[in-house]
């Protein structure tokens, strides 16, 4: 009886997510969801350090424990919507760039209370949702030419790899040259290099879950060497939401000001294109774009960001968005929404087991190899770009290099889409440029001159 029930349940899950149709397996999806969580769980430690009252914002910040819980809850909500509705292997959580904007530009720079800033986040999520369900955003996304989408995928890969090298200490800051080679004698850098070597070996050997195995082995070696903290506990009850829940709604009237209009527009703009770039990049790596380079079920996928943002704002955190670390799960074999559902489940568990997950979350050296390997895999789309034609090569190259150089997926995407219609027009192919692209060009130019930092 129990065996029959399990078989029927597995069959229903397989049918709903089309696991077999996408050439995946239940085991592989479970593995991929776990890998995605491990690659992005650092947000549980970093987000509270940026937004919390025990971090950079000090007494002006949101209660730190509440930020941690809200971070996990928003990741659960956004990832579930993405997995169950859009059925994509893409997880969501509070975005790192946007939480810095929230903290340093809005709260510290403009002196806006965090409660009102959360109201602005909520409003940006509402606008985002309207754009998504009315298919306006989908039309914009599908107006982007395939060559640029391939460039975005490759650029995201380079950006992810750069994050990995930075977290590993292999690449460090330099006053003279901006970046330089790090100190390989540092213990954490050596640990990251060890992780990179073993992960590559597992990958080359064709092991599904190579990234996960690399993370686990690196963490264990790090604990033995004293480079990674050993968990000081197992469980801790989530707390703090009583101080933040609903504050975004209560202070909503205070958000209707000219100053907050700029804040809301910036949040909306950055999330709009950062998430779009991430969705394109991850979907391309997973082979989920159609023959015309368009994103199937784009309406549902794009709505997930908005739902996550609205839920997170009401609970107590900054803008929630699609995470580029989802590429780690795709590299482990994830192809369906089941991957995102598994990631959501891990975030739900993490709410009660933070002392354990803080071990990985607090060590960039442990997850660095995963990010670097993912970058290698995503760079494969470089070969599909037509480099022999300058009207494609120029905007593609600018898109790719600007992502890591400006530390922003949105900036790279914007720069590429500014150059594309200009170069196409100079080539005499004006009519082949979608009218939406010309509108985006004007918007992006305004963004760089008035909003970008």
Coordinates of C-alpha atoms in Angstrom, one line a residue:
X1 CA 0.0 0.0 0.0
X2 CA 2.7 2.5 1.1
X3 CA 4.8 1.5 -2.0
X4 CA 1.8 2.1 -4.3
X5 CA 1.1 5.5 -2.7
X6 CA 4.7 6.5 -3.1
X7 CA 4.8 5.4 -6.7
X8 CA 1.6 7.4 -7.5
X9 CA 2.9 10.5 -5.8
X10 CA 6.2 10.3 -7.7
X11 CA 4.3 9.9 -10.9
X12 CA 2.1 12.9 -10.2
X13 CA 5.1 15.0 -9.4
X14 CA 6.9 13.9 -12.5
X15 CA 3.8 14.7 -14.6
X16 CA 3.3 18.1 -13.1
X17 CA 6.9 19.3 -13.4
X18 CA 7.5 17.3 -16.6
X19 CA 10.7 15.9 -15.1
X20 CA 11.1 13.1 -17.5
X21 CA 10.2 15.3 -20.5
X22 CA 13.1 17.6 -19.7
X23 CA 15.5 14.7 -19.5
X24 CA 15.9 14.9 -15.7
X25 CA 15.1 12.6 -12.7
X26 CA 13.6 13.1 -9.3
X27 CA 17.0 12.4 -7.7
X28 CA 18.7 14.9 -9.9
X29 CA 16.1 17.6 -9.2
X30 CA 16.5 17.1 -5.4
X31 CA 20.3 17.3 -5.8
X32 CA 20.0 20.5 -7.9
X33 CA 17.7 22.2 -5.4
X34 CA 20.2 21.4 -2.6
X35 CA 23.1 22.7 -4.6
X36 CA 21.2 25.9 -5.5
X37 CA 20.5 26.4 -1.8
X38 CA 24.1 25.8 -0.8
X39 CA 25.3 28.3 -3.4
X40 CA 23.0 31.1 -2.3
X41 CA 22.5 30.5 1.4
X42 CA 25.1 33.1 2.1
X43 CA 22.2 35.6 1.8
X44 CA 21.0 34.4 5.2
X45 CA 24.2 35.8 6.8
X46 CA 24.9 38.8 4.5
X47 CA 21.5 40.3 4.2
X48 CA 21.1 40.8 8.0
X49 CA 24.6 42.2 8.2
X50 CA 23.6 44.9 5.6
X51 CA 20.0 45.7 6.7
X52 CA 20.1 44.8 10.4
X53 CA 20.6 47.0 13.4
X54 CA 23.6 45.1 14.5
X55 CA 25.3 45.7 11.1
X56 CA 26.2 48.6 8.8
X57 CA 23.0 50.5 9.6
X58 CA 23.5 50.3 13.4
X59 CA 20.5 51.8 15.3
X60 CA 18.9 52.9 12.0
X61 CA 18.6 49.3 10.8
X62 CA 15.9 46.7 10.9
X63 CA 16.0 44.3 13.9
X64 CA 18.7 41.8 12.8
X65 CA 16.9 38.6 13.8
X66 CA 13.8 39.8 12.0
X67 CA 15.9 40.4 8.8
X68 CA 17.2 36.8 8.9
X69 CA 13.8 35.3 9.3
X70 CA 12.3 37.6 6.7
X71 CA 15.1 36.7 4.3
X72 CA 14.3 33.0 4.6
X73 CA 10.6 33.5 4.4
X74 CA 10.8 35.7 1.2
X75 CA 13.1 33.1 -0.4
X76 CA 10.6 30.4 0.4
X77 CA 7.7 32.4 -1.0
X78 CA 9.4 33.6 -4.2
X79 CA 11.0 30.2 -4.9
X80 CA 7.7 28.4 -4.5
X81 CA 5.9 30.7 -6.8
X82 CA 8.7 30.3 -9.4
X83 CA 8.8 26.5 -9.0
X84 CA 5.1 25.7 -8.7
X85 CA 3.7 28.3 -11.1
X86 CA 6.4 29.1 -13.6
X87 CA 8.1 25.7 -13.2
X88 CA 11.6 27.0 -13.7
X89 CA 14.7 25.8 -11.7
X90 CA 15.3 29.3 -10.5
X91 CA 15.3 30.3 -6.8
X92 CA 14.7 33.8 -5.4
X93 CA 15.9 35.7 -2.4
X94 CA 16.6 39.3 -1.4
X95 CA 19.0 40.8 -4.0
X96 CA 22.4 41.9 -2.8
X97 CA 22.7 45.0 -4.9
X98 CA 19.3 46.2 -4.0
X99 CA 19.7 45.6 -0.3
X100 CA 22.8 47.8 -0.4
X101 CA 20.8 50.5 -2.2
X102 CA 18.1 50.2 0.4
X103 CA 20.6 50.5 3.3
X104 CA 23.2 53.0 2.1
X105 CA 21.3 55.2 -0.4
X106 CA 17.8 55.2 1.0
X107 CA 18.1 54.8 4.8
X108 CA 21.5 56.4 5.4
X109 CA 21.8 58.7 2.4
X110 CA 18.3 60.1 2.2
X111 CA 17.5 59.6 5.9
X112 CA 14.3 57.7 5.1
X113 CA 13.2 55.4 8.0
X114 CA 13.4 51.7 7.2
X115 CA 9.7 51.3 7.6
X116 CA 9.0 53.8 4.8
X117 CA 11.8 52.2 2.7
X118 CA 9.9 48.9 3.1
X119 CA 6.8 50.6 1.9
X120 CA 8.7 51.8 -1.2
X121 CA 9.8 48.2 -1.8
X122 CA 6.2 47.0 -1.5
X123 CA 5.0 49.6 -4.1
X124 CA 7.8 48.6 -6.5
X125 CA 6.7 45.0 -6.2
X126 CA 3.1 45.9 -6.9
X127 CA 4.1 47.9 -10.1
X128 CA 6.4 45.0 -11.1
X129 CA 3.5 42.5 -10.7
X130 CA 1.2 44.7 -12.9
X131 CA 3.8 44.9 -15.6
X132 CA 4.3 41.1 -15.5
X133 CA 0.6 40.0 -15.5
X134 CA -0.3 42.4 -18.3
X135 CA 2.5 40.9 -20.3
X136 CA 4.2 44.3 -20.8
X137 CA 7.4 43.0 -19.3
X138 CA 7.2 39.8 -21.3
X139 CA 6.9 41.7 -24.5
X140 CA 9.9 43.8 -23.6
X141 CA 11.9 40.7 -22.7
X142 CA 10.9 39.0 -26.0
X143 CA 11.9 42.1 -28.0
X144 CA 15.5 41.5 -27.0
X145 CA 17.3 39.8 -29.9
X146 CA 18.7 36.3 -29.6
X147 CA 22.3 37.4 -30.0
X148 CA 22.0 39.7 -27.0
X149 CA 20.4 37.0 -25.0
X150 CA 23.3 34.7 -25.7
X151 CA 25.7 37.6 -24.7
X152 CA 23.7 38.0 -21.4
X153 CA 24.0 34.3 -20.6
X154 CA 27.8 34.4 -21.2
X155 CA 28.1 37.7 -19.3
X156 CA 26.3 36.3 -16.3
X157 CA 28.7 33.4 -16.4
X158 CA 31.7 35.7 -16.4
X159 CA 30.1 37.7 -13.6
X160 CA 29.4 34.6 -11.5
X161 CA 33.0 33.3 -12.0
X162 CA 34.3 36.7 -10.9
X163 CA 32.2 36.5 -7.8
X164 CA 33.8 33.1 -7.1
X165 CA 37.3 34.3 -7.7
X166 CA 36.6 37.3 -5.4
X167 CA 35.1 35.2 -2.6
X168 CA 38.0 32.8 -2.9
X169 CA 40.6 35.6 -2.5
X170 CA 42.1 34.6 -5.8
X171 CA 41.3 38.0 -7.2
X172 CA 41.6 41.0 -4.8
X173 CA 41.2 44.8 -4.9
X174 CA 44.1 47.0 -5.9
X175 CA 44.5 50.8 -5.7
X176 CA 46.9 50.8 -8.7
X177 CA 45.1 48.3 -11.1
X178 CA 41.6 47.9 -9.5
X179 CA 42.2 44.1 -9.2
X180 CA 45.2 41.9 -8.8
X181 CA 46.1 38.3 -8.0
X182 CA 45.5 37.4 -4.3
X183 CA 47.8 35.8 -1.8
X184 CA 47.8 32.0 -2.4
X185 CA 49.4 31.4 1.0
X186 CA 46.3 32.4 2.7
X187 CA 44.5 29.5 4.3
X188 CA 41.0 30.3 2.9
X189 CA 42.4 30.9 -0.6
X190 CA 44.1 27.5 -0.5
X191 CA 40.9 26.0 0.7
X192 CA 39.0 27.6 -2.2
X193 CA 41.6 26.3 -4.7
X194 CA 41.3 22.8 -3.2
X195 CA 37.5 23.1 -3.7
X196 CA 38.0 24.2 -7.3
X197 CA 40.3 21.3 -8.1
X198 CA 38.1 18.6 -6.6
X199 CA 34.9 20.1 -8.1
X200 CA 36.5 20.2 -11.6
X201 CA 37.7 16.6 -11.2
X202 CA 34.2 15.4 -10.1
X203 CA 32.7 17.4 -13.1
X204 CA 35.1 16.0 -15.6
X205 CA 34.4 12.5 -14.4
X206 CA 30.8 13.1 -15.2
X207 CA 29.4 12.9 -11.7
X208 CA 25.9 14.4 -11.4
X209 CA 26.0 16.6 -8.3
X210 CA 29.7 17.3 -8.7
X211 CA 29.1 20.8 -7.4
X212 CA 27.4 19.6 -4.2
X213 CA 30.1 17.0 -3.6
X214 CA 32.7 19.7 -4.0
X215 CA 31.0 22.0 -1.5
X216 CA 30.6 19.3 1.1
X217 CA 34.1 18.0 0.8
X218 CA 35.5 21.6 0.9
X219 CA 33.5 22.4 4.0
X220 CA 34.7 19.2 5.8
X221 CA 38.3 19.9 4.9
X222 CA 37.9 23.5 6.1
X223 CA 36.6 22.4 9.5
X224 CA 39.5 19.9 9.9
X225 CA 42.0 22.7 9.0
X226 CA 40.3 25.2 11.3
X227 CA 39.4 27.5 8.4
X228 CA 35.6 26.9 8.6
X229 CA 33.8 27.2 11.9
X230 CA 32.2 24.1 13.4
X231 CA 28.5 24.6 14.1
X232 CA 28.0 25.6 17.7
X233 CA 24.4 24.3 17.7
X234 CA 21.7 22.6 15.7
X235 CA 18.5 24.5 16.0
X236 CA 17.2 28.0 16.8
X237 CA 13.6 29.2 16.6
X238 CA 12.9 32.0 14.2
X239 CA 12.1 35.3 15.9
X240 CA 11.7 39.0 15.4
X241 CA 8.9 39.2 12.8
X242 CA 6.6 40.9 15.4
X243 CA 8.8 44.0 15.0
X244 CA 8.7 44.2 11.2
X245 CA 5.6 42.3 9.9
X246 CA 3.2 44.8 8.3
X247 CA 5.3 47.9 8.8
X248 CA 5.4 48.3 5.0
X249 CA 1.6 48.5 4.9
X250 CA 1.3 50.7 8.0
X251 CA 3.7 53.3 6.6
X252 CA 2.4 53.2 3.0
X253 CA 1.0 56.7 3.0
X254 CA 4.4 58.1 3.9
X255 CA 5.8 56.6 0.6
X256 CA 3.8 58.9 -1.7
X257 CA 6.4 61.6 -2.0
X258 CA 8.7 62.9 -4.8
X259 CA 11.7 61.6 -3.0
X260 CA 10.2 58.1 -2.6
X261 CA 9.1 58.2 -6.2
X262 CA 12.8 58.2 -7.2
X263 CA 13.5 55.4 -4.8
X264 CA 10.7 53.3 -6.1
X265 CA 11.7 53.9 -9.7
X266 CA 15.2 52.9 -9.0
X267 CA 14.2 49.7 -7.2
X268 CA 11.8 48.8 -10.0
X269 CA 14.3 49.5 -12.8
X270 CA 17.2 47.6 -11.3
X271 CA 15.1 44.6 -10.3
X272 CA 13.4 44.6 -13.7
X273 CA 16.5 44.2 -15.8
X274 CA 18.7 42.5 -13.2
X275 CA 16.1 39.7 -12.9
X276 CA 15.5 39.7 -16.7
X277 CA 19.2 39.1 -17.3
X278 CA 19.3 36.4 -14.7
X279 CA 16.2 34.6 -16.1
X280 CA 17.6 34.7 -19.6
X281 CA 21.0 33.4 -18.5
X282 CA 19.8 30.6 -16.3
X283 CA 17.1 29.5 -18.8
X284 CA 19.7 29.5 -21.6
X285 CA 22.1 27.3 -19.6
X286 CA 19.2 24.9 -18.8
X287 CA 18.2 24.8 -22.5
X288 CA 14.8 26.2 -21.8
X289 CA 14.7 29.0 -24.3
X290 CA 12.6 28.2 -27.4
X291 CA 13.9 28.2 -31.0
X292 CA 13.4 32.0 -31.3
X293 CA 15.3 32.6 -28.1
X294 CA 12.2 33.5 -26.1
X295 CA 11.3 32.5 -22.6
X296 CA 8.3 30.2 -22.4
X297 CA 5.8 30.9 -19.5
X298 CA 7.6 34.3 -19.2
X299 CA 4.5 35.8 -17.6
X300 CA 4.6 33.4 -14.7
X301 CA 8.4 33.5 -14.3
X302 CA 8.4 37.3 -14.2
X303 CA 5.5 37.4 -11.7
X304 CA 7.4 35.3 -9.2
X305 CA 9.9 38.2 -8.6
X306 CA 7.0 40.6 -7.9
X307 CA 5.3 38.1 -5.5
X308 CA 8.6 37.5 -3.6
X309 CA 9.3 41.3 -3.4
X310 CA 5.8 42.1 -2.0
X311 CA 5.9 39.2 0.5
X312 CA 9.4 40.1 1.6
X313 CA 8.5 43.8 2.0
X314 CA 5.5 43.0 4.2
X315 CA 7.6 40.6 6.3
X316 CA 10.6 42.9 6.6
X317 CA 13.3 42.8 3.9
X318 CA 14.4 44.5 0.7
X319 CA 13.6 43.6 -2.9
X320 CA 13.5 39.8 -3.7
X321 CA 14.7 38.8 -7.1
X322 CA 15.9 35.8 -9.1
X323 CA 19.3 34.6 -8.1
X324 CA 22.1 34.0 -10.5
X325 CA 23.4 31.2 -8.2
X326 CA 20.5 29.2 -9.6
X327 CA 23.0 28.3 -12.3
X328 CA 24.7 26.1 -9.8
X329 CA 21.6 23.9 -9.5
X330 CA 21.2 23.9 -13.3
X331 CA 24.8 22.7 -13.6
X332 CA 23.9 19.8 -11.2
X333 CA 21.1 18.7 -13.5
X334 CA 18.1 20.8 -12.4
X335 CA 15.7 21.5 -15.3
X336 CA 12.3 21.9 -13.7
X337 CA 10.4 23.8 -11.0
X338 CA 11.0 21.0 -8.7
X339 CA 14.5 22.3 -8.2
X340 CA 13.1 25.7 -7.0
X341 CA 10.6 23.9 -4.7
X342 CA 13.5 21.9 -3.1
X343 CA 15.5 25.1 -2.6
X344 CA 12.4 26.7 -0.9
X345 CA 12.2 23.7 1.4
X346 CA 15.8 24.1 2.4
X347 CA 15.2 27.8 3.2
X348 CA 12.2 26.8 5.3
X349 CA 14.5 24.4 7.2
X350 CA 17.2 27.0 7.5
X351 CA 14.8 29.2 9.5
X352 CA 15.1 26.7 12.3
X353 CA 18.7 25.5 11.8
X354 CA 20.7 28.7 11.3
X355 CA 23.7 27.6 13.4
X356 CA 24.3 24.7 10.9
X357 CA 23.8 26.6 7.7
X358 CA 25.8 29.6 9.0
X359 CA 28.9 27.4 8.5
X360 CA 28.6 27.4 4.7
X361 CA 26.9 30.8 4.6
X362 CA 29.8 32.5 6.4
X363 CA 32.5 31.0 4.2
X364 CA 32.9 32.3 0.7
X365 CA 35.8 29.9 0.2
X366 CA 33.5 26.9 0.5
X367 CA 31.1 28.0 -2.3
X368 CA 33.7 29.8 -4.5
X369 CA 34.5 26.8 -6.6
X370 CA 30.8 26.2 -7.4
X371 CA 30.5 29.8 -8.7
X372 CA 33.6 29.5 -10.9
X373 CA 32.6 26.2 -12.4
X374 CA 29.1 27.5 -13.1
X375 CA 30.8 30.5 -14.9
X376 CA 32.7 28.0 -17.1
X377 CA 29.5 26.2 -18.0
X378 CA 27.6 29.3 -18.8
X379 CA 30.4 30.7 -21.1
X380 CA 29.5 28.0 -23.6
X381 CA 26.9 30.4 -25.2
X382 CA 29.9 32.5 -26.4
X383 CA 30.3 29.9 -29.2
X384 CA 26.7 30.6 -30.5
X385 CA 27.3 34.4 -30.9
X386 CA 28.0 35.4 -34.5
X387 CA 31.4 37.2 -33.9
X388 CA 32.0 37.7 -37.6
X389 CA 29.3 40.4 -37.8
X390 CA 30.1 43.6 -35.9
X391 CA 26.5 44.5 -35.4
X392 CA 26.3 41.5 -33.2
X393 CA 29.8 41.3 -31.9
X394 CA 30.1 44.9 -30.5
X395 CA 26.9 44.9 -28.3
X396 CA 27.6 41.3 -27.3
X397 CA 31.1 42.1 -26.2
X398 CA 30.1 45.2 -24.3
X399 CA 27.3 43.3 -22.5
X400 CA 29.7 40.6 -21.4
X401 CA 32.6 42.7 -20.2
X402 CA 30.4 45.4 -18.5
X403 CA 28.7 42.9 -16.1
X404 CA 31.9 42.0 -14.1
X405 CA 33.6 45.4 -14.6
X406 CA 30.6 47.3 -13.2
X407 CA 29.7 44.5 -10.8
X408 CA 26.1 44.6 -12.1
X409 CA 24.2 42.3 -14.5
X410 CA 21.7 45.2 -15.1
X411 CA 24.5 47.6 -16.2
X412 CA 25.9 45.1 -18.7
X413 CA 22.5 44.4 -20.1
X414 CA 21.7 48.1 -20.4
X415 CA 25.0 48.9 -22.1
X416 CA 24.6 46.2 -24.7
X417 CA 21.0 47.2 -25.5
X418 CA 22.1 50.8 -26.0
X419 CA 24.7 49.8 -28.6
X420 CA 22.6 47.2 -30.4
X421 CA 20.1 49.5 -32.2
X422 CA 22.8 52.1 -32.8
X423 CA 25.1 49.6 -34.5
X424 CA 22.2 48.0 -36.4
X425 CA 21.1 51.4 -37.7
X426 CA 24.6 52.2 -38.8
X427 CA 24.7 48.9 -40.7
X428 CA 21.6 49.9 -42.6
X429 CA 19.4 47.4 -40.8
X430 CA 17.2 49.9 -39.0
X431 CA 13.9 48.1 -39.8
X432 CA 15.1 44.9 -38.1
X433 CA 15.3 46.6 -34.7
X434 CA 12.1 46.1 -32.6
X435 CA 10.5 49.5 -31.7
X436 CA 10.7 48.4 -28.1
X437 CA 14.5 48.4 -28.4
X438 CA 14.6 52.1 -29.3
X439 CA 12.4 52.9 -26.3
X440 CA 14.7 50.9 -24.1
X441 CA 17.7 52.7 -25.5
X442 CA 16.3 56.0 -24.3
X443 CA 15.3 54.6 -20.9
X444 CA 18.8 53.1 -20.4
X445 CA 20.5 56.4 -21.4
X446 CA 18.3 58.2 -18.8
X447 CA 19.2 55.5 -16.3
X448 CA 23.0 56.0 -16.7
X449 CA 22.8 59.7 -16.6
X450 CA 20.3 60.1 -13.7
X451 CA 20.0 56.9 -11.6
X452 CA 23.0 54.7 -12.0
X453 CA 25.7 54.8 -9.2

